[in-house]
CSV table of C-alpha atoms in Angstrom, one decimal:
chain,number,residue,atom,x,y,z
A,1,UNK,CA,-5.2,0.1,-15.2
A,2,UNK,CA,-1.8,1.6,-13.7
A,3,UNK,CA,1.0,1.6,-15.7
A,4,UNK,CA,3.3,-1.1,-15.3
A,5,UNK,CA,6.6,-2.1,-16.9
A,6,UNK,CA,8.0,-5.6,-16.0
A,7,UNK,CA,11.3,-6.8,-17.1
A,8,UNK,CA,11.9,-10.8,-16.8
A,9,UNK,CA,15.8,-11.7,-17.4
A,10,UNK,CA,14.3,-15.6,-18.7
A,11,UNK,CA,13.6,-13.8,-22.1
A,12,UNK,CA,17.2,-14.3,-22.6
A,13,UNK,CA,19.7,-17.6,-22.3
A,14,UNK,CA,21.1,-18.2,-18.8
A,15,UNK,CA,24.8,-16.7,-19.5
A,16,UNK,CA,23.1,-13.1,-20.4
A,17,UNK,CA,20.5,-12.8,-17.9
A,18,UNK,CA,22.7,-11.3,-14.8
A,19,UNK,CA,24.4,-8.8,-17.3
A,20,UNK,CA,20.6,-7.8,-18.4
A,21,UNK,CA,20.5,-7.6,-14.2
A,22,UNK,CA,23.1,-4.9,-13.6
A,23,UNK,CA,21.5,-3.2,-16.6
A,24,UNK,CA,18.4,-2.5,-15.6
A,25,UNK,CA,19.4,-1.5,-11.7
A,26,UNK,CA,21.2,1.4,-13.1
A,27,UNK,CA,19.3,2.2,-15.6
A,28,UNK,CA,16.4,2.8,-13.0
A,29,UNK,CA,17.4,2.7,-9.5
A,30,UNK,CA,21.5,3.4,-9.4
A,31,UNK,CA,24.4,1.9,-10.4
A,32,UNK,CA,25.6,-0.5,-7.7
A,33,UNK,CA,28.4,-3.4,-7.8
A,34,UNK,CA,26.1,-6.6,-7.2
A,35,UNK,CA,27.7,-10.2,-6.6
A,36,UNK,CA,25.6,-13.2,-6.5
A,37,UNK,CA,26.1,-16.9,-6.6
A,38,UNK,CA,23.6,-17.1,-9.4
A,39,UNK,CA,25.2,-15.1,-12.1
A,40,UNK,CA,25.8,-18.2,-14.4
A,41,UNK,CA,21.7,-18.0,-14.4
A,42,UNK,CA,20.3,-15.0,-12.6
A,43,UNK,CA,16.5,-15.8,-12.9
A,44,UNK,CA,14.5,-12.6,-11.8
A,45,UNK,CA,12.1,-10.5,-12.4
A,46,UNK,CA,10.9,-6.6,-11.9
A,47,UNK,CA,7.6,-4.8,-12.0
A,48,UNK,CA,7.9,-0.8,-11.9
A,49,UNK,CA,5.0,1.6,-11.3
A,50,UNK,CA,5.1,5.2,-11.6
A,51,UNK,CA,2.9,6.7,-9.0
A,52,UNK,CA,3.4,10.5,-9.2
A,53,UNK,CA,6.3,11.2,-7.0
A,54,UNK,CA,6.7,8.2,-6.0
A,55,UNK,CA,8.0,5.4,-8.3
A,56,UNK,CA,7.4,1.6,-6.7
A,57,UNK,CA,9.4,-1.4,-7.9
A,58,UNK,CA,8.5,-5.7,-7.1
A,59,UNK,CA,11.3,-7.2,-7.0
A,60,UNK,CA,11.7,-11.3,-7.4
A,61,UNK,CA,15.4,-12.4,-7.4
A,62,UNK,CA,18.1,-15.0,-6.4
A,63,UNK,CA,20.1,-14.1,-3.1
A,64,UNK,CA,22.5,-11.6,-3.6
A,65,UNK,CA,24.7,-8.8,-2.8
A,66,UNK,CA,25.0,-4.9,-3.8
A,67,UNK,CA,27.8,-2.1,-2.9
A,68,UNK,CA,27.4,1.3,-3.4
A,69,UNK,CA,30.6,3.2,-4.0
A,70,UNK,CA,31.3,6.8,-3.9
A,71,UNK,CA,33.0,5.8,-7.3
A,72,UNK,CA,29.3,4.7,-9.0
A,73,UNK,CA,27.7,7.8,-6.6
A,74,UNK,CA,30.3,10.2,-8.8
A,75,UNK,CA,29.2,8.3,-11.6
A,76,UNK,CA,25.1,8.7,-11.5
A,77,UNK,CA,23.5,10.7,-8.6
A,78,UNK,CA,19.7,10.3,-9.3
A,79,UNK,CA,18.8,12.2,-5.3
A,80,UNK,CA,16.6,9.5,-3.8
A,81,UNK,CA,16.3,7.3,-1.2
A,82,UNK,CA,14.9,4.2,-0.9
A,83,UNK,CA,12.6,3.0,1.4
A,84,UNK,CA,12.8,-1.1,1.1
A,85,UNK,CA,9.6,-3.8,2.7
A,86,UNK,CA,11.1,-7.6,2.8
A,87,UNK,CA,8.7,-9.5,1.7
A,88,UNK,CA,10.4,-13.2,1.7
A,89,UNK,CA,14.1,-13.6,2.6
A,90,UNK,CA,16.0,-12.3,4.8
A,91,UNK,CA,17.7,-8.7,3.7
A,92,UNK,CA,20.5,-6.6,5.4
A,93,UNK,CA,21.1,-3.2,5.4
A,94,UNK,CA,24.3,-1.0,6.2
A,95,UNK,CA,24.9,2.6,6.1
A,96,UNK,CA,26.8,5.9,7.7
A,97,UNK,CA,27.7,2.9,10.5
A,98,UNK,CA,24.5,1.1,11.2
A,99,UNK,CA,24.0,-2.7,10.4
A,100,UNK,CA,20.7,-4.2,10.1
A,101,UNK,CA,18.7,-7.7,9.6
A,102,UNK,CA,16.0,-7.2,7.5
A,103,UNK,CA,13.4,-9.9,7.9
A,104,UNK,CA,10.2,-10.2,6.3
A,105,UNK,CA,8.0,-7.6,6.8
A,106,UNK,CA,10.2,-5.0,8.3
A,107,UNK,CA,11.7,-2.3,6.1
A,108,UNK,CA,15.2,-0.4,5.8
A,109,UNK,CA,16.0,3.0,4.4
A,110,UNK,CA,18.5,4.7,2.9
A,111,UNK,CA,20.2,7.3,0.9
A,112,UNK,CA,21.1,6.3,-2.5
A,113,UNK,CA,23.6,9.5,-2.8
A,114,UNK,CA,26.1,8.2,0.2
A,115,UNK,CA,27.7,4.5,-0.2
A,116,UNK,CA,25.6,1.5,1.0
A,117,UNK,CA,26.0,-1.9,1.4
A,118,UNK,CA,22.8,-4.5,0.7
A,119,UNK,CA,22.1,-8.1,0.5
A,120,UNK,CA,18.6,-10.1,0.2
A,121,UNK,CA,19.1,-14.0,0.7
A,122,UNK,CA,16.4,-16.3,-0.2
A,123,UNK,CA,15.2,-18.7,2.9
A,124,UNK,CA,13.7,-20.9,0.9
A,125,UNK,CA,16.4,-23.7,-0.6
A,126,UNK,CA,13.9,-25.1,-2.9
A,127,UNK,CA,12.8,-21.7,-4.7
A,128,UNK,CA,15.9,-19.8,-3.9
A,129,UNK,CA,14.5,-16.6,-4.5
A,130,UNK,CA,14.1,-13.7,-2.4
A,131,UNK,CA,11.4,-10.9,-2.6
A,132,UNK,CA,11.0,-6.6,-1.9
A,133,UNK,CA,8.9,-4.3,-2.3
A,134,UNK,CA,11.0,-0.6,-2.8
A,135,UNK,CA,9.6,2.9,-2.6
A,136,UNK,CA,11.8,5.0,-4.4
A,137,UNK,CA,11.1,8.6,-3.0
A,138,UNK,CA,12.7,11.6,-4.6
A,139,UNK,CA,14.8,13.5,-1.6
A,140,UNK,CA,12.9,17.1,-2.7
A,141,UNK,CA,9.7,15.1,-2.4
A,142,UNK,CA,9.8,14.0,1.6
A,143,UNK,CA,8.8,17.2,4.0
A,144,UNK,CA,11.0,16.1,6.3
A,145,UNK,CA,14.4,18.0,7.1
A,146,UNK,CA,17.4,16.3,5.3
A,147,UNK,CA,19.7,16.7,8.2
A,148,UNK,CA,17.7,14.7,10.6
A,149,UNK,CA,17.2,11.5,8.0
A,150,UNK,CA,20.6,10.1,8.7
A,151,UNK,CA,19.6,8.8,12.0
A,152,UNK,CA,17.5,6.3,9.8
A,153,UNK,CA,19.8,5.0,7.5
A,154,UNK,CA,20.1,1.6,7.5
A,155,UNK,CA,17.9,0.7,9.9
A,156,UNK,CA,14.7,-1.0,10.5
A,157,UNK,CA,11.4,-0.7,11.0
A,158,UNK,CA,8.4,-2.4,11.4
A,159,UNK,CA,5.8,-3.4,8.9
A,160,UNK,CA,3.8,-5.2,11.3
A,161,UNK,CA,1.9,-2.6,13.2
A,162,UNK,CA,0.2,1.0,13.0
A,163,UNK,CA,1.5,3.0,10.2
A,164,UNK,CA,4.2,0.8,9.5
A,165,UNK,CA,1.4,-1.8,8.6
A,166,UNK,CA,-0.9,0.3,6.4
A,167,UNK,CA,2.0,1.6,4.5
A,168,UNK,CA,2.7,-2.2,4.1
A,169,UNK,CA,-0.2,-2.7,3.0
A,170,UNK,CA,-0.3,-0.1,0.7
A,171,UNK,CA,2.1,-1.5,-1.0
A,172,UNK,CA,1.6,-4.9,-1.7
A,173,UNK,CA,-2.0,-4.1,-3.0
A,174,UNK,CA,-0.7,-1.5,-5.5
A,175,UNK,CA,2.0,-3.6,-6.8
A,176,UNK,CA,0.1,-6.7,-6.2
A,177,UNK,CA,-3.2,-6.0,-8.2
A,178,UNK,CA,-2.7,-2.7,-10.1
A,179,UNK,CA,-5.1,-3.6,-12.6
A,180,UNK,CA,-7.7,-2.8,-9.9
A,181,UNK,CA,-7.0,1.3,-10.2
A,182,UNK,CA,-6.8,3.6,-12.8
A,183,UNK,CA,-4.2,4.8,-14.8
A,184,UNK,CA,-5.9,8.2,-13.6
A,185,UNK,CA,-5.6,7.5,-10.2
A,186,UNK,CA,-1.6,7.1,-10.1
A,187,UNK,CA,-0.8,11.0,-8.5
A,188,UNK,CA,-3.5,10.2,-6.1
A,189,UNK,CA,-2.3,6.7,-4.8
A,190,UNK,CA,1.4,8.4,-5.0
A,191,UNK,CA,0.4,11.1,-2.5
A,192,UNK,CA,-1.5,8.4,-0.2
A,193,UNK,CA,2.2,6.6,-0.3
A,194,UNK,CA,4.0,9.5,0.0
A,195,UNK,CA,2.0,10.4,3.2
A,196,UNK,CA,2.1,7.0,5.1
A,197,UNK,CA,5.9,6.8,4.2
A,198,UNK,CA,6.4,10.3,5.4
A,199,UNK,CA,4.5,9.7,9.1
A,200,UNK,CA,6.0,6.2,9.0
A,201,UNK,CA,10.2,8.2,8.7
A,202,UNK,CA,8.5,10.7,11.0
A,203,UNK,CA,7.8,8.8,14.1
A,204,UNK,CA,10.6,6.7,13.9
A,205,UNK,CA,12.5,10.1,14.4
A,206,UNK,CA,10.4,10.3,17.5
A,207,UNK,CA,9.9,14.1,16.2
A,208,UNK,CA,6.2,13.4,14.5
A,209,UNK,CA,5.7,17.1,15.1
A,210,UNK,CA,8.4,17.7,12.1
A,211,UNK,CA,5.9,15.7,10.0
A,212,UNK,CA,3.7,18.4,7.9
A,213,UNK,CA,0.2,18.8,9.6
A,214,UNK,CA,-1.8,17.9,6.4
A,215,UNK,CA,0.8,14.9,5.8
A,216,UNK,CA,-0.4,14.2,9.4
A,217,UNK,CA,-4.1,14.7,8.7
A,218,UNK,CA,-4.4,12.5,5.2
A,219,UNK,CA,-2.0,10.1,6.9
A,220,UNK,CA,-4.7,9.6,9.5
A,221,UNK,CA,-7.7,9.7,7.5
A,222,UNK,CA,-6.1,6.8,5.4
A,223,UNK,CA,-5.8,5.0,8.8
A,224,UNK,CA,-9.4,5.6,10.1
A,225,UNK,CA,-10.7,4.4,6.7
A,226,UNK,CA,-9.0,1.5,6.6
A,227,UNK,CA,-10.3,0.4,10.4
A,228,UNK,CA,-13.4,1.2,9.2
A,229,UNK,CA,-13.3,-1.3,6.0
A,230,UNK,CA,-11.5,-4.1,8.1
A,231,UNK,CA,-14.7,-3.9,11.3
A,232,UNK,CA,-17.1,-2.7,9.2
A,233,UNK,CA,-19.6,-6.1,9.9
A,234,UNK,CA,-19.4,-5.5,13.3
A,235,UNK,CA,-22.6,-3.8,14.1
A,236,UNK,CA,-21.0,-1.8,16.9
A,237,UNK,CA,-19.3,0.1,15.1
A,238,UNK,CA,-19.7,4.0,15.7
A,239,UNK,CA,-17.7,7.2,15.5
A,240,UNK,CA,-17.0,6.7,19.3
A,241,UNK,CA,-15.5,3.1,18.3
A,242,UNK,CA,-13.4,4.5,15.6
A,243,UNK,CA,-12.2,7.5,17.2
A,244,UNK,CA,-11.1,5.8,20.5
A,245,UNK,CA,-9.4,2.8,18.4
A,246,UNK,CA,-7.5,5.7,17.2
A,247,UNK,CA,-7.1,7.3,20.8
A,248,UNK,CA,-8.2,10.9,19.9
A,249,UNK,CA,-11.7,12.3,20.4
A,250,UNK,CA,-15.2,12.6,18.7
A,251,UNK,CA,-14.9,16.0,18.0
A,252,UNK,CA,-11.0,15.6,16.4
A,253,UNK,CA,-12.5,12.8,14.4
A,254,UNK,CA,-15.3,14.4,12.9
A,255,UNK,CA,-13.1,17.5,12.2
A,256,UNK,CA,-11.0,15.1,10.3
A,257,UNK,CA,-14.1,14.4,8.2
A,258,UNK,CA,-14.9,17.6,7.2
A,259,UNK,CA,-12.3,18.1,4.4
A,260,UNK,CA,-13.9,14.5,3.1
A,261,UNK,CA,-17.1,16.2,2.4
A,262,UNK,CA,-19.3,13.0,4.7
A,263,UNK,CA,-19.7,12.5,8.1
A,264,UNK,CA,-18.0,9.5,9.5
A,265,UNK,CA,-21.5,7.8,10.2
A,266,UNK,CA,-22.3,8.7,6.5
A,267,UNK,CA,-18.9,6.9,5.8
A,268,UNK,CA,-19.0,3.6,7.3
A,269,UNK,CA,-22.9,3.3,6.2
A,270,UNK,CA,-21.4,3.5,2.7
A,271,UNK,CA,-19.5,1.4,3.3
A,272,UNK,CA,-21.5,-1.0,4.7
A,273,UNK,CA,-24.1,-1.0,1.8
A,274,UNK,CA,-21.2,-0.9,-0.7
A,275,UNK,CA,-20.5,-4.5,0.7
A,276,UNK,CA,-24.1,-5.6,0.5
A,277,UNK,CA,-24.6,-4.5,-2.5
A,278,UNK,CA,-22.0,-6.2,-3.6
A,279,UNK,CA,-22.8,-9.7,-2.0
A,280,UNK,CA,-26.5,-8.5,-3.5
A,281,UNK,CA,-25.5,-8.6,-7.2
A,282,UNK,CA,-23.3,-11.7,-6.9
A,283,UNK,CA,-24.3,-14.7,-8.3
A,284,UNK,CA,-22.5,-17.4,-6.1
A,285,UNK,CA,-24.7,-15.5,-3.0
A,286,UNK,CA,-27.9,-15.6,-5.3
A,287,UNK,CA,-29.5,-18.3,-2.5
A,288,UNK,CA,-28.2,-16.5,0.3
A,289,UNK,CA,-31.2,-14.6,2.2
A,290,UNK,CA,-31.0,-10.8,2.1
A,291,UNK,CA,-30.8,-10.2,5.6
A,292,UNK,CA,-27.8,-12.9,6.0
A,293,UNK,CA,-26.0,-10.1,3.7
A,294,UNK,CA,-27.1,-7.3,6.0
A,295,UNK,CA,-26.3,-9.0,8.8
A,296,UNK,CA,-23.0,-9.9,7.5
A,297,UNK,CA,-22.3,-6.2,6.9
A,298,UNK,CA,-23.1,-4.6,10.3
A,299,UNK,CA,-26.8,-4.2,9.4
A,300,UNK,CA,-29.2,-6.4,12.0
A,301,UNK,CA,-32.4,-4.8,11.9
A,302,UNK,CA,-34.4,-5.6,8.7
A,303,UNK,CA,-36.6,-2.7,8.5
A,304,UNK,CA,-33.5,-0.3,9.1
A,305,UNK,CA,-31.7,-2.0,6.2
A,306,UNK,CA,-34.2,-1.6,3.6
A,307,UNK,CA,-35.3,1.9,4.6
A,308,UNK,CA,-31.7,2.9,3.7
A,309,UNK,CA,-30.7,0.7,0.9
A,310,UNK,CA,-33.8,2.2,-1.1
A,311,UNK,CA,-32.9,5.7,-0.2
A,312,UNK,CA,-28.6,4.9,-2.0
A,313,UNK,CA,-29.8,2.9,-4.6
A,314,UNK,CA,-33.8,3.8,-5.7
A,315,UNK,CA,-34.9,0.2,-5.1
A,316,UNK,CA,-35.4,-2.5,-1.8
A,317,UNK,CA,-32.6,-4.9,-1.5
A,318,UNK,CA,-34.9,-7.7,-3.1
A,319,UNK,CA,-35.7,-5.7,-6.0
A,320,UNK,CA,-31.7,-4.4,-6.7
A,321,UNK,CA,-31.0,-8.3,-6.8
A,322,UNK,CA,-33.4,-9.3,-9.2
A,323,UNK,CA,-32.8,-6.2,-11.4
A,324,UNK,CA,-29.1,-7.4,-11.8
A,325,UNK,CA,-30.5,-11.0,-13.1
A,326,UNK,CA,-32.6,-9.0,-16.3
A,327,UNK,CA,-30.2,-6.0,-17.5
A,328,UNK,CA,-33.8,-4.9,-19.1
A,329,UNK,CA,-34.9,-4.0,-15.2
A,330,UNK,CA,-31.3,-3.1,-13.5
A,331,UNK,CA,-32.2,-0.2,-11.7
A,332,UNK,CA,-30.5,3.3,-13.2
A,333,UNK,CA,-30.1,5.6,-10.2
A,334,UNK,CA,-26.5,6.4,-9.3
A,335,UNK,CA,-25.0,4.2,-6.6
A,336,UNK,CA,-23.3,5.7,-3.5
A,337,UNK,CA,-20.0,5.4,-4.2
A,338,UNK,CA,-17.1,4.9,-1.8
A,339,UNK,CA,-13.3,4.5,-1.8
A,340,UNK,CA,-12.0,2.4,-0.3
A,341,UNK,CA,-8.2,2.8,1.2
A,342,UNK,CA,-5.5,2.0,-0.9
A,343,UNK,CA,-4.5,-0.4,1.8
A,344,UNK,CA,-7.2,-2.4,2.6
């Protein structure tokens, strides 16, 4: 399981919980000067995960406002900025001269080094609390030039659509369920963020040629893998479908493929027997005929299915399932095994 650290400010009596508040954020974001109508009892909580060089934090609060001085900048400097997804309330942003509404599912950035202004205000009057999701990203660990990332500074931008979406994404299901990964897998998952927070800055600079080529290339591997999990029942799905969903050509895509060591046919058949497989060995589908499952997961011709279920897994789909029922008979050969995106 990642590592996670959570800090919950109802450990302690209502009087001491928004001093425990402005302890934590600058002990591990920045020091900032925060108001908020709920300091008599500032009811929040954090999660932090450390994902290589990236460090994500889940934020829960009550509404309220931050200022970043050049005072508290002189003060502590840690040289990152932060890349912030709304994720219930509505936030704004402010910095070098831009103003922005932050509403849920859009993200601001900025640059914790230069003064800032942000607020986060819950919609909600019965819960009063708002929500974020912030990517804290070390300024030597984005390849993009410094002296173009002001033009992005308290702004916004979608979380909605394309990259924007899958970083989104990203993010929610890491911070959201990290107890489905590794603690091995953290520098991985931290370079997958890195990459779809990189293209994401990238192409709102409208200069996504200033964007690293490999960033470019993982970034849209991620992307292709992700369409490929979220259409993977439809049994239409081909190389041709995924590469003209992502508007380049057959040959770019299976040039993309290469580093991965498959074939993207070999990929979303994977895939697709991963999921059967899966439906195969549960216990609430145990009724459920085995061509329903193959059917389900983009497999219609019976003959076809088993032919290449028995050549992944050593056994026909009938078998597999009753092998899972007596451990005495589960069938030993090595699964085909396939990641799925971070995001999906």
């Amino acid at each position: 399981m990642l590592h996670r650290q959570t800090v919950d400010t109802t450990v302690l009596p209502p009087g001491e919980r928004f001093g425990m508040w402005l302890d934590l954020v600058a002990r591990t974001s920045a020091p900032m000067r925060i108001s908020s109508a709920h300091d008599d009892d500032f009811a929040a909580h954090a999660a932090f995960i450390e994902l290589g060089p990236i460090h994500l934090v889940k934020y829960h609060y009550p509404s309220l406002e931050a200022t970043r001085t050049p005072k508290l900048i002189r003060q502590s400097d840690p040289e990152v900025y932060m890349l912030a997804l709304t994720t219930d309330g509505v936030g704004t942003s402010s910095q070098d001269g831009r103003h922005s509404e932050i509403r849920a599912g859009e993200f601001t950035f900025y640059n914790v080094s230069r003064p800032h202004d942000v607020g986060h205000h819950a919609t909600d009057p019965e819960r009063e609390r708002a929500t974020s999701v912030i990517t804290m990203i070390p300024h030597a660990a984005l390849p993009l030039p410094p002296h173009r990332m002001a033009a992005l500074f308290g702004g916004k931008m979608s979380g909605r659509e394309g990259i924007g979406a899958l970083l989104a994404q990203f993010l929610l299901q890491v911070t959201g369920h990290p107890e489905q990964y590794h603690a091995a897998d953290a520098g991985r998952l931290g370079a997958v963020g890195l990459d779809l927070a990189t293209t994401m800055l990238g192409r709102h600079l409208v200069a996504e040629d200033e964007v690293p080529t490999e960033v470019r290339r993982r970034a849209l591997v991620t992307q292709v893998q992700a369409y490929v999990h979220r259409h993977v029942g439809d049994p239409a799905l081909s190389p041709r479908v995924v590469a003209d969903a992502h508007h380049i050509s057959l040959r770019s895509l299976h040039r993309l493929f290469e580093a991965q060591e498959t074939t993207v046919a070999s990929y979303i058949r994977d895939v697709r027997l991963a999921r059967c497989r899966r439906d195969l060995t549960d216990p609430a589908l145990r009724t459920q005929p085995v061509q329903v499952i193959a059917a389900r997961w983009g497999f219609p011709d019976k003959a076809h299915f088993s032919r290449v279920f028995r050549a992944a897994y050593g056994a026909s789909p009938q078998a597999y399932r009753e092998s899972t029922s007596d451990p005495a008979r589960i069938v030993n050969r090595p699964a085909s095994t396939v990641n799925p995106p971070p995001a999906d």
